[in-house]
Coordinates of C-alpha atoms in Angstrom, one line a residue:
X1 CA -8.1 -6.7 5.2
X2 CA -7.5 -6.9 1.7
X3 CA -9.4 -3.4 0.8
X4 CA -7.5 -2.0 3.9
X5 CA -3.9 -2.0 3.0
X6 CA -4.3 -0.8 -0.4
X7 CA -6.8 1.9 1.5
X8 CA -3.8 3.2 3.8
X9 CA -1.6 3.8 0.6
X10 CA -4.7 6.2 -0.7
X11 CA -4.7 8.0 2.7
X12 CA -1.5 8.6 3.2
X13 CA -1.1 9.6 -0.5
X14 CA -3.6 12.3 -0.8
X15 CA -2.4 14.0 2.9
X16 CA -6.0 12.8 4.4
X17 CA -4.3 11.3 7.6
X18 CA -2.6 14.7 8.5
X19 CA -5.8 16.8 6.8
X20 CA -7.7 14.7 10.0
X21 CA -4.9 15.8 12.5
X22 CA -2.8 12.7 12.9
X23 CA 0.3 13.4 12.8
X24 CA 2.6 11.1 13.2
X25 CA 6.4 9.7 11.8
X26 CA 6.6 8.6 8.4
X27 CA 8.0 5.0 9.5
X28 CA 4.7 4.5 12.2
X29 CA 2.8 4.6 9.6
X30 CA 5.4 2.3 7.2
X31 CA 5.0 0.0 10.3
X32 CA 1.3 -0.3 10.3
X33 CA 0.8 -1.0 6.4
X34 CA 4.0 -3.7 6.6
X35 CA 2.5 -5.6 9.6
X36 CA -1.1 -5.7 8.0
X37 CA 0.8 -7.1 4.9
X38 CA 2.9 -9.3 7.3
X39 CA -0.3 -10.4 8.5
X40 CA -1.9 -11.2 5.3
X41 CA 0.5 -13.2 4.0
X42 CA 0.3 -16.1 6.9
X43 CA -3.7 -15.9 6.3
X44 CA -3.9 -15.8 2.4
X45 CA -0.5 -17.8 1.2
X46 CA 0.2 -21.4 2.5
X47 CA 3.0 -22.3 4.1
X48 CA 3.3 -25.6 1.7
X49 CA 3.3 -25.4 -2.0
X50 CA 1.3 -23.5 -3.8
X51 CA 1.6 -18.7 -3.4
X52 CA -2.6 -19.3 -2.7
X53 CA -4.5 -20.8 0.0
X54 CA -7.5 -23.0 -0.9
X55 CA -8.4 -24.8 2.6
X56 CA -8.9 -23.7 6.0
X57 CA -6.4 -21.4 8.1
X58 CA -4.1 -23.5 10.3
X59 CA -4.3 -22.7 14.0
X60 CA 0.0 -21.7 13.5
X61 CA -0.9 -19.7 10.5
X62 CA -3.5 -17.6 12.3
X63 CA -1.0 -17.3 15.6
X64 CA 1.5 -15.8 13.3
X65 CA -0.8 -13.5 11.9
X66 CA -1.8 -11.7 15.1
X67 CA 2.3 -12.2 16.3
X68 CA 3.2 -10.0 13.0
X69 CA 0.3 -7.7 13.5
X70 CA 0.6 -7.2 17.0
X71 CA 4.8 -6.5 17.0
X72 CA 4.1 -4.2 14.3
X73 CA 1.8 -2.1 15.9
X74 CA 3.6 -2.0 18.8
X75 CA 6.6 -0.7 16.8
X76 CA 5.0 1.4 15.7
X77 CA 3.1 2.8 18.7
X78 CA 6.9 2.6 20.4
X79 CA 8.9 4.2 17.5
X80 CA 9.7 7.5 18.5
X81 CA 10.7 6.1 22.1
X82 CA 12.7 3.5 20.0
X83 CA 13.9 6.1 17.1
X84 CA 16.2 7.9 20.1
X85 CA 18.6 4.9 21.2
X86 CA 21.7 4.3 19.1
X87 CA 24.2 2.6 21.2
X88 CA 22.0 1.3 24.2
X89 CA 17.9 0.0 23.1
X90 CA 15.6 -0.8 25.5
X91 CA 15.1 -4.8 25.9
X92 CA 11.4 -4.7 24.7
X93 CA 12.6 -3.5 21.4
X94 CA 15.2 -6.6 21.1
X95 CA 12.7 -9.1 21.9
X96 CA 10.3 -7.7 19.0
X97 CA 12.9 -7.3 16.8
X98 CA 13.9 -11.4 17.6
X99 CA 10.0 -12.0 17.1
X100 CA 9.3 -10.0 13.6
X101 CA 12.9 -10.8 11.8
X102 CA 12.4 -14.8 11.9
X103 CA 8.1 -13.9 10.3
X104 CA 9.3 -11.6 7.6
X105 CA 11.6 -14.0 6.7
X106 CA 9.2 -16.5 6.8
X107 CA 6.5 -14.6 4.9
X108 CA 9.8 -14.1 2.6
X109 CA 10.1 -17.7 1.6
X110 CA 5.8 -17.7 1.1
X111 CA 5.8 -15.2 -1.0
X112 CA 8.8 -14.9 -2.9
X113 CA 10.8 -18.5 -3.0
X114 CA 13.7 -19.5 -0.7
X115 CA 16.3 -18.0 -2.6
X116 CA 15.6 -14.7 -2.2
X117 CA 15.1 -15.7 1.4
X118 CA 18.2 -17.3 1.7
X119 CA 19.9 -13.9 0.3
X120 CA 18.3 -11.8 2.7
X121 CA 19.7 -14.6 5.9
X122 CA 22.8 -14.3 4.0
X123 CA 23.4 -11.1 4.6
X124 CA 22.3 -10.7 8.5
X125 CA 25.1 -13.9 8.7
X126 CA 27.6 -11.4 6.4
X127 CA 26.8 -8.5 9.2
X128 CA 27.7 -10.9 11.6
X129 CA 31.0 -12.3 10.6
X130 CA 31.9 -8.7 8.4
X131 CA 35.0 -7.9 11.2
X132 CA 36.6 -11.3 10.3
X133 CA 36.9 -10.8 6.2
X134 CA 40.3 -10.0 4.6
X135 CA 41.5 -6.7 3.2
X136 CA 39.4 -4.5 2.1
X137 CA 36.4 -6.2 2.5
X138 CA 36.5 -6.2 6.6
X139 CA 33.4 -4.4 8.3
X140 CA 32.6 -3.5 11.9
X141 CA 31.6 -6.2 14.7
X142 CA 28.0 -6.4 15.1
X143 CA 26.4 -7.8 17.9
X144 CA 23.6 -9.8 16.9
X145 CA 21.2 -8.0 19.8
X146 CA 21.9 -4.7 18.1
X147 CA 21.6 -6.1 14.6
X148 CA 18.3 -7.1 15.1
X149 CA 17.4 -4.0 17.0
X150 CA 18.5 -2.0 14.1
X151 CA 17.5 -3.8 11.2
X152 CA 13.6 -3.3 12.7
X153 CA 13.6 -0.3 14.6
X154 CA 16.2 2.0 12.0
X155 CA 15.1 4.3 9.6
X156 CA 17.5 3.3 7.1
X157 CA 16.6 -0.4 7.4
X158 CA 13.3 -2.1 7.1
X159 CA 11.2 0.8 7.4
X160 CA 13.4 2.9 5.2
X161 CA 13.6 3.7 1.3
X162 CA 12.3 0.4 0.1
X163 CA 9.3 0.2 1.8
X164 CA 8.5 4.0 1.4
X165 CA 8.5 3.6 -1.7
X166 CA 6.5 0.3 -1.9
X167 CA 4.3 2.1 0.9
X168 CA 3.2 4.9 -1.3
X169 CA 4.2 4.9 -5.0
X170 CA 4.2 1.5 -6.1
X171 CA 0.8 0.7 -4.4
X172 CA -0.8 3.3 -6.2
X173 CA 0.4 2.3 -9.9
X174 CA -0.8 -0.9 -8.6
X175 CA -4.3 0.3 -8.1
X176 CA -3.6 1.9 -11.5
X177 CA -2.4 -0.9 -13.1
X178 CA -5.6 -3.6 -11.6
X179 CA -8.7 -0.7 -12.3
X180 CA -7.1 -1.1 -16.0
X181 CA -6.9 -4.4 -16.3
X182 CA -10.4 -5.5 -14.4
X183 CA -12.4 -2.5 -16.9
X184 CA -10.9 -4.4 -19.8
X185 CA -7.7 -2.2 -20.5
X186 CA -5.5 -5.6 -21.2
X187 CA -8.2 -6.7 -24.0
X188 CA -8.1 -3.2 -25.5
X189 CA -4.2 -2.7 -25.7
X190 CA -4.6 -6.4 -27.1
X191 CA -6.8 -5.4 -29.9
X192 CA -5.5 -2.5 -30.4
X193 CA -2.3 -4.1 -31.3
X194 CA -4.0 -6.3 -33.5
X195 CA -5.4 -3.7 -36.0
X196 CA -2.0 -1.9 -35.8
X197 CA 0.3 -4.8 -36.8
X198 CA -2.0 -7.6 -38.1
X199 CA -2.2 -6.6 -41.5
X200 CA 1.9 -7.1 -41.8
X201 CA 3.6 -10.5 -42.4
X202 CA 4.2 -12.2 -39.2
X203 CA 1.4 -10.0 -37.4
X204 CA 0.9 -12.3 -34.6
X205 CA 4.7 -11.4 -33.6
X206 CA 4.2 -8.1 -34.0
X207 CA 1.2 -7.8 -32.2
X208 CA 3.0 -9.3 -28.9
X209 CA 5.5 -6.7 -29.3
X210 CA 3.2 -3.8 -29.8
X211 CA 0.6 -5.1 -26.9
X212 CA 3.6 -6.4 -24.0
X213 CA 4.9 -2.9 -24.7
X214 CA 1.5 -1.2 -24.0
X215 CA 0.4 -3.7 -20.7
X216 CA 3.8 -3.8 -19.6
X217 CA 4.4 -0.4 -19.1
X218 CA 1.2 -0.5 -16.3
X219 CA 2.1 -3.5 -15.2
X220 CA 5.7 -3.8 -13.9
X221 CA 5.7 -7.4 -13.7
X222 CA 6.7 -9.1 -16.3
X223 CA 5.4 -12.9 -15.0
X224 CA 2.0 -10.6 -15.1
X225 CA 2.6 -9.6 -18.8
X226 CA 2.9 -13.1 -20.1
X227 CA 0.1 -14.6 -17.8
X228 CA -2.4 -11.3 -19.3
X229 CA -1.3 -11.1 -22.8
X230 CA 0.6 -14.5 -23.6
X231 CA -2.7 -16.1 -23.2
X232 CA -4.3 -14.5 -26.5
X233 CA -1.0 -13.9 -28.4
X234 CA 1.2 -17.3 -27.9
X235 CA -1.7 -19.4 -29.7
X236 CA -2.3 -16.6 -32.2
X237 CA 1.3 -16.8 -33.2
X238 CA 1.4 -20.6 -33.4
X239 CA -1.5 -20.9 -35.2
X240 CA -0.1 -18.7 -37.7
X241 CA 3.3 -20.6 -38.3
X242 CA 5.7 -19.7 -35.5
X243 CA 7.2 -22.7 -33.7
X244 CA 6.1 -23.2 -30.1
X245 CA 9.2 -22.3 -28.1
X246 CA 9.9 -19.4 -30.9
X247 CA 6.3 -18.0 -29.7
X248 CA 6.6 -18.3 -26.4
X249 CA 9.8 -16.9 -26.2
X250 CA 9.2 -13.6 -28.4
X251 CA 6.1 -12.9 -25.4
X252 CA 8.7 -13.4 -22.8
X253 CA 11.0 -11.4 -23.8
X254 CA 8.2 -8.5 -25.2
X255 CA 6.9 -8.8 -21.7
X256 CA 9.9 -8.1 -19.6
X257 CA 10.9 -5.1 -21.5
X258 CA 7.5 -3.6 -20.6
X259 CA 9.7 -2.5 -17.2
X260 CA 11.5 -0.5 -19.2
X261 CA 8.9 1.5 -21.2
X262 CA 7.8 4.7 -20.2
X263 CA 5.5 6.7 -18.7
X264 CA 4.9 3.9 -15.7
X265 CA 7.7 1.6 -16.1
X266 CA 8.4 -0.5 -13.3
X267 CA 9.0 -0.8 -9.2
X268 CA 12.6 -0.5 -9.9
X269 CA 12.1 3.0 -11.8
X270 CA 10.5 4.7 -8.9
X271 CA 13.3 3.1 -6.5
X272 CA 15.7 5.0 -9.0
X273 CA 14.7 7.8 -8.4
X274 CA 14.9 7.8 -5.0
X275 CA 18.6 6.6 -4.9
X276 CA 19.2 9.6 -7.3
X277 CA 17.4 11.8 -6.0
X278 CA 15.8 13.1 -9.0
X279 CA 12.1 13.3 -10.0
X280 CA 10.5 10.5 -11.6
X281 CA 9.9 12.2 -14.8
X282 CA 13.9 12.6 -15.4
X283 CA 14.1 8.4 -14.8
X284 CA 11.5 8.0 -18.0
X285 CA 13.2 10.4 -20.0
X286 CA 16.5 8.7 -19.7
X287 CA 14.7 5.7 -20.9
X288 CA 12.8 6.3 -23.7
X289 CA 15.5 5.7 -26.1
X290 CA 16.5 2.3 -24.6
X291 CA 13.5 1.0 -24.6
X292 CA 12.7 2.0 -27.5
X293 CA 15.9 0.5 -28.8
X294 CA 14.8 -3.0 -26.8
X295 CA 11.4 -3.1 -28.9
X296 CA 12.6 -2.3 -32.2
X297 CA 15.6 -5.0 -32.0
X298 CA 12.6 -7.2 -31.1
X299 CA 10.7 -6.0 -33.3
X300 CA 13.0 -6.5 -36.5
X301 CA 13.7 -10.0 -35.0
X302 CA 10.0 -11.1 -35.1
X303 CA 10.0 -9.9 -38.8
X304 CA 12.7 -11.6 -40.0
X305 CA 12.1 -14.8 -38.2
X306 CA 8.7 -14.1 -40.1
X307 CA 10.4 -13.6 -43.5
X308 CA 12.4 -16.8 -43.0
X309 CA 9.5 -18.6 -42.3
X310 CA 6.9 -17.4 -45.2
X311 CA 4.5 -16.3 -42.4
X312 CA 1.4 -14.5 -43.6
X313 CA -0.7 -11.9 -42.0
X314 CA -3.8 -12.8 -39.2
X315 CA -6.5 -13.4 -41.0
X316 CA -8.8 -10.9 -41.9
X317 CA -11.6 -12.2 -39.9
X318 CA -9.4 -12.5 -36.9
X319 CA -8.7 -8.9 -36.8
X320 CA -11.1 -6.7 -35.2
X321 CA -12.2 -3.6 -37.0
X322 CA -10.3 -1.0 -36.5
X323 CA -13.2 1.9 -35.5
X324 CA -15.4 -0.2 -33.0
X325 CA -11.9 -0.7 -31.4
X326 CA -11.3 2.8 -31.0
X327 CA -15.0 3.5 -30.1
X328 CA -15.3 1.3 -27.1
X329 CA -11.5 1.7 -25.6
X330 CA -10.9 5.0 -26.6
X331 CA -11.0 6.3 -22.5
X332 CA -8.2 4.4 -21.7
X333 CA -5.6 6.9 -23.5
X334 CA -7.2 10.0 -20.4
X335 CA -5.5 8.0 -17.4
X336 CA -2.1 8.0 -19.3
X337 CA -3.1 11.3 -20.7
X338 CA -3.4 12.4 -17.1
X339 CA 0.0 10.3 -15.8
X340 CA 1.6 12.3 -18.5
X341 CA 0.6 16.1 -17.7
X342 CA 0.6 15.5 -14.1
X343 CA 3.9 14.1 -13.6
X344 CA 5.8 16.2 -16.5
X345 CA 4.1 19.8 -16.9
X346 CA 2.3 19.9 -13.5
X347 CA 5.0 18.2 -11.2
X348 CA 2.4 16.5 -8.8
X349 CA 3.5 13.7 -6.9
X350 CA 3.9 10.4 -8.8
X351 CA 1.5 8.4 -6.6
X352 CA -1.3 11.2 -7.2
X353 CA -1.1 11.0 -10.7
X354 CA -1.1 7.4 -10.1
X355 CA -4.8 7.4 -7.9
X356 CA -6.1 10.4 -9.9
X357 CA -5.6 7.9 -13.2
X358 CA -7.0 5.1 -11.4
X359 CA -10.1 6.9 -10.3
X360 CA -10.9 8.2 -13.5
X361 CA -10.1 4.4 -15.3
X362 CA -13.1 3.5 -12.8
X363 CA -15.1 6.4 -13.4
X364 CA -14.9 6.4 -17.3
X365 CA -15.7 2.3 -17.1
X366 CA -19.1 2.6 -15.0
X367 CA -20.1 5.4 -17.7
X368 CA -18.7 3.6 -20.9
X369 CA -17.2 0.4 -20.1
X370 CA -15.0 -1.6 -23.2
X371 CA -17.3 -3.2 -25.1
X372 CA -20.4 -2.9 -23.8
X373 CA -19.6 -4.0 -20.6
X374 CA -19.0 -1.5 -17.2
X375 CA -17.5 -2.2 -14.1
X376 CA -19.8 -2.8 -11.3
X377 CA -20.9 -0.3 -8.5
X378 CA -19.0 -2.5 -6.5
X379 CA -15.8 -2.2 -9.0
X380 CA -14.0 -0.2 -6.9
X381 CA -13.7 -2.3 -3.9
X382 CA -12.7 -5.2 -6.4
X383 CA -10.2 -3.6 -7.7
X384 CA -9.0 -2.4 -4.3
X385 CA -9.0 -6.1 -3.0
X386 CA -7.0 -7.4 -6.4
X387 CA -4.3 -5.2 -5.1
X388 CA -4.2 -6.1 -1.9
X389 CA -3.8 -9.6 -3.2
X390 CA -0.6 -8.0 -5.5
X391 CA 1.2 -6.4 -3.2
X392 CA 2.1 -8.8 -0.3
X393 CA 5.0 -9.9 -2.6
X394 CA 6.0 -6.6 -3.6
X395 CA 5.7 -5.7 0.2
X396 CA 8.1 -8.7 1.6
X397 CA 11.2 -7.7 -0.9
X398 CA 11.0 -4.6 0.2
X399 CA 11.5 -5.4 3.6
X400 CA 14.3 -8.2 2.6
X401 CA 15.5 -5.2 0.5
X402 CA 15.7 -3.1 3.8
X403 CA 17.2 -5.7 5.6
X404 CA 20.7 -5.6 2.4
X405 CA 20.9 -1.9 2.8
X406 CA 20.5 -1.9 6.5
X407 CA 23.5 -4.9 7.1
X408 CA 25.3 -2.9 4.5
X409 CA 24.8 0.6 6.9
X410 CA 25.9 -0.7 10.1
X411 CA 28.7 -3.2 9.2
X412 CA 30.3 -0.2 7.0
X413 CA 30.5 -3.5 3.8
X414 CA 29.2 -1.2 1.3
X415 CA 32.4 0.9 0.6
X416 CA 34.9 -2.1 0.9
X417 CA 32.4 -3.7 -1.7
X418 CA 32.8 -1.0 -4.3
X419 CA 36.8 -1.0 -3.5
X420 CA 36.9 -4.8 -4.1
X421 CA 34.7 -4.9 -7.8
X422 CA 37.7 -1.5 -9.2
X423 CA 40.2 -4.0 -7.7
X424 CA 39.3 -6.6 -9.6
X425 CA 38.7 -5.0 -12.7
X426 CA 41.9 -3.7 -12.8
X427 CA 41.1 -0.4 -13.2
X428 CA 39.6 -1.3 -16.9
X429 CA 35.7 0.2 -17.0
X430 CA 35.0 -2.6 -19.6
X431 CA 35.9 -5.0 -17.4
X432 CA 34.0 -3.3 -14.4
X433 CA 31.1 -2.9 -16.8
X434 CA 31.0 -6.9 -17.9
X435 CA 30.9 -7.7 -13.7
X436 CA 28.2 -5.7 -13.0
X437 CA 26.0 -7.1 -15.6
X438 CA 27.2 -10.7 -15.1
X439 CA 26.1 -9.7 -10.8
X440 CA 22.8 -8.5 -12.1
X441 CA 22.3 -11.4 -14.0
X442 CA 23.1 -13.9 -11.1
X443 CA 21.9 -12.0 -8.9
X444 CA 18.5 -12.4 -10.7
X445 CA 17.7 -15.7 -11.2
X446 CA 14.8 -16.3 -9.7
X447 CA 14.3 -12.9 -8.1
X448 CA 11.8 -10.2 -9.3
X449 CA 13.0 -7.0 -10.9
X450 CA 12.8 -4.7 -7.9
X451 CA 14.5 -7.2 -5.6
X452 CA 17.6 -7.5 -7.8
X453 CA 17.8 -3.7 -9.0
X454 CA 17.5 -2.8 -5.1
X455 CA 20.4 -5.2 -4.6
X456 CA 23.0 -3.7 -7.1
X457 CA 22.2 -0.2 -7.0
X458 CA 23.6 -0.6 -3.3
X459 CA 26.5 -2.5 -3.8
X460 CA 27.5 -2.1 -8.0
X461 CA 26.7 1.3 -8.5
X462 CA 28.9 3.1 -6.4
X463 CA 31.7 1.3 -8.2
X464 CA 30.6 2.1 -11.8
X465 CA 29.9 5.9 -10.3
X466 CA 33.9 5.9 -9.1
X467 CA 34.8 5.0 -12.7
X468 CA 33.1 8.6 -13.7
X469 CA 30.1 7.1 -15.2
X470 CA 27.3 9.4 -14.8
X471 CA 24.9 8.0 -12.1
X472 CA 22.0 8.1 -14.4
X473 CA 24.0 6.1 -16.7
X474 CA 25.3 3.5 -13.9
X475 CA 21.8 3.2 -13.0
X476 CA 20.0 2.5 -16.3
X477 CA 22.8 0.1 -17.1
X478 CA 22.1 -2.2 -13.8
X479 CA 18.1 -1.7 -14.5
X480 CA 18.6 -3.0 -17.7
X481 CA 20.3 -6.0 -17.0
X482 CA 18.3 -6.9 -14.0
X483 CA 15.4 -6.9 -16.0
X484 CA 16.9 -9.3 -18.5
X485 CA 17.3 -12.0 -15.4
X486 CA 14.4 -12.3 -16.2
X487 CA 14.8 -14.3 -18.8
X488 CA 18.0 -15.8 -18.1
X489 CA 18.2 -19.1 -17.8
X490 CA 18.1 -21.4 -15.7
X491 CA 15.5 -20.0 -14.0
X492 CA 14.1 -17.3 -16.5
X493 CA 10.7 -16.7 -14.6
X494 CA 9.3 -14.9 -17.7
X495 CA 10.4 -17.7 -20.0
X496 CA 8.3 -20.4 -17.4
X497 CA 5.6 -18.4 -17.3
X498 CA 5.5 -17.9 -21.7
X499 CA 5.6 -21.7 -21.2
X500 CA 2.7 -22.7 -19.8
X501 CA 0.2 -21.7 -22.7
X502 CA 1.9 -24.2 -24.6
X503 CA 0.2 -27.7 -25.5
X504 CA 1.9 -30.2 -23.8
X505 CA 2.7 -32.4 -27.5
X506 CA 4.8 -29.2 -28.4
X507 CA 7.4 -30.4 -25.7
X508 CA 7.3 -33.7 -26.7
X509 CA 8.5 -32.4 -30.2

């Protein structure tokens, strides 16, 4: 099942479903994929502690699993009867709705953590109770029947933007981003960054910068960028003179900004682009320059915490040499090489760039591989499982995500929202612009990138947009500080993650 939903993304991303002669609505086919991931989750992540199952499948666990599959499917099968009624729904639809809102939410709280969970409840209550809030802020009664109707069988709800996106795009960087990482692309950018920066003082730093800037931009994550990099560059720094918590922190912070670096970037990038409307390629023009501003701060930091410090260069032993590098990774720079033609001279479609790079990662590995070593005949289905194992997260904020936007659509909140933050900045954009990051940064504690981007480009953005800031501009502002809830304390994800390759003494100190 694993193989499969990754498998549906490739289909439906190179036309083969239609190419065969189905033909169906983009949201059947939204519904399928999201039920098979519904699905998954109740048979892969426990419903106790622990986002990875390591005994046997509960008999509740396995009910649920053929509930979620067998409400989606029928949602599917059902959707253009369903897709028709806007003020009267036929009762069949209500009763699925009641049975897949309480498992998503469910598979939510698995997945992701209860807060995000409780956000998402949060706002079904708020659609609820929206016709009793004062001023400007009052919304249209919703019945609960239709909310629920709504919120599953709506276009512009569950099965809408988020999830198309998800659906198509971010499951093929995905693929992308595991067929690097399993032929030994995260070892390569590692060592590359190595004979690039540790000849200078401070090296170790240097090299985190350089090699979370490299992994992150594939990876998105930036939990993902610590766990794959921090593991060879936090004891590398440490050993060279850097205090614990001073290591661990520069590779959390490298690591989130990887969401920001062009040509991939992050889920949030791709869902920019669909709230603007724009091709992809414009979003990672637009951020070149900040990021690049974000690595060089960094950058000069981790040299002059160096300089204070009298911190020497790696090694010499410790660095690899430089042409062996080169030799053995040097078919890792076609996939980008390929993102980058395809998506800014040829105009494909992002997530066909995205499976052509994958596909020739594989390809390139089984002829060369890094190091001496190739991917196995079987690589391909590996890699294709590894992302099925990545993306049930991705795929339940999307659908929590779907569930804001949708409670935002039918109680009519969203424009009293953007009335209420220009009210209470006083008209002053400063003030407005000190809000918004301050919601972004609350708004993501605890909760990945895409989740809280998702979040306040529906309800900040149009406010920042009224105070004639240019919507790229509003965008890449919230982006940016999203992404630094990240590391903003108290929950700082990236920061726990950086933590755990530290010795245990090093907190006693």
């Amino acid at each position: 099942l694993l193989v499969i939903l990754p498998c549906g993304t490739i289909f439906e991303s190179a036309d083969l479903l239609r190419k065969a002669g189905f033909v169906f609505y983009p949201e059947q086919f939204f519904a399928v994929v999201f039920g098979l991931a519904g699905t998954l989750v109740y048979l892969a992540v426990p419903a106790g502690k622990g986002r990875q199952r390591t005994g046997p499948i509960p008999w509740y666990d396995i009910m649920a699993a053929v509930v979620t599959l067998a409400a989606w499917i029928y949602i599917a099968v059902n959707y253009p009867r369903f897709s028709e009624f806007s003020t009267g729904f036929p009762i069949s639809g209500v009763v699925v709705a009641f049975v897949v809102i309480p498992l998503l939410l469910e598979g939510l709280r698995r997945t992701s953590g209860m807060g995000i969970t409780l956000v998402a409840f949060g706002f079904i209550v708020l659609a609820l109770v929206s016709h009793l809030l004062p001023g400007t802020m009052t919304g249209r009664q919703v019945n609960l029947d239709r909310l629920f109707y709504y919120l599953t069988c709506d276009s512009t709800a569950i099965l809408g933007m988020p999830l198309k996106i998800i659906a198509t795009i971010v499951v093929s960087f995905m693929i992308f981003g595991e067929a690097l990482s399993l032929t030994g692309g995260a070892s390569f950018f590692t060592d590359f960054a190595m004979v690039a920066m540790g000849k200078y003082r401070g090296g170790p730093a240097k090299i985190s910068v350089v090699s979370s800037a490299l992994f992150g931009t594939i990876s998105g994550s930036a939990v993902a960028n610590v766990v794959a990099d921090g593991i060879v560059t936090i004891p590398l720094m440490k050993q060279s003179g850097y205090r614990p918590h001073v290591a661990a922190a520069i590779e959390a912070v490298a690591s989130t900004g990887g969401q920001l670096m062009p040509p991939v970037m992050g889920v949030a990038a791709f869902l920019m682009a669909e709230f603007l409307q724009i091709p992809y390629a414009d979003v990672c023009i637009a951020a070149i320059v900040p990021s690049l501003l974000y690595y060089g701060a960094l950058f000069i930091e981790a040299d002059l915490e160096a300089g204070r410090l009298g911190l020497a260069r790696v090694p010499k032993e410790k660095i690899p040499p430089t042409l062996p590098v080169l030799k053995s990774g040097w078919f890792f720079s076609v996939p980008f090489l390929i993102l980058i033609v395809g998506i800014f001279w040829l105009n494909y479609a992002v997530e066909a760039c995205a499976l052509y790079a994958a596909l020739i990662v594989v390809v390139l590995s089984l002829i060369f591989g890094y190091k001496g070593k190739r991917l196995p005949i079987k690589g391909g289905i590996e890699v294709l499982r590894a992302t099925g194992a990545s993306v049930l997260q991705i795929y339940m904020i999307g659908a929590a995500a779907g569930i804001v936007i949708g409670v935002l659509n039918i109680s009519g909140l969203g424009f009293g929202l953007t009335i209420s933050l220009i009210h209470a900045a006083g008209g002053s954009l400063i003030l407005l612009l000190v809000l918004a990051a301050a919601v972004c940064i609350i708004l993501g504690m605890g909760m990945p990138t895409g989740a809280v981007y998702i979040l306040v480009a529906t309800l900040v953005a149009p406010a920042l947009i009224q105070m004639k800031i240019p919507p790229m501009s509003a965008h890449l502002f919230l982006l940016f500080y999203g992404v630094l809830s990240a590391i903003t304390p108290p929950v700082a994800v990236a920061a726990f993650a950086a933590a755990s390759p530290l010795q245990r003494k090093s907190w006693s100190r």
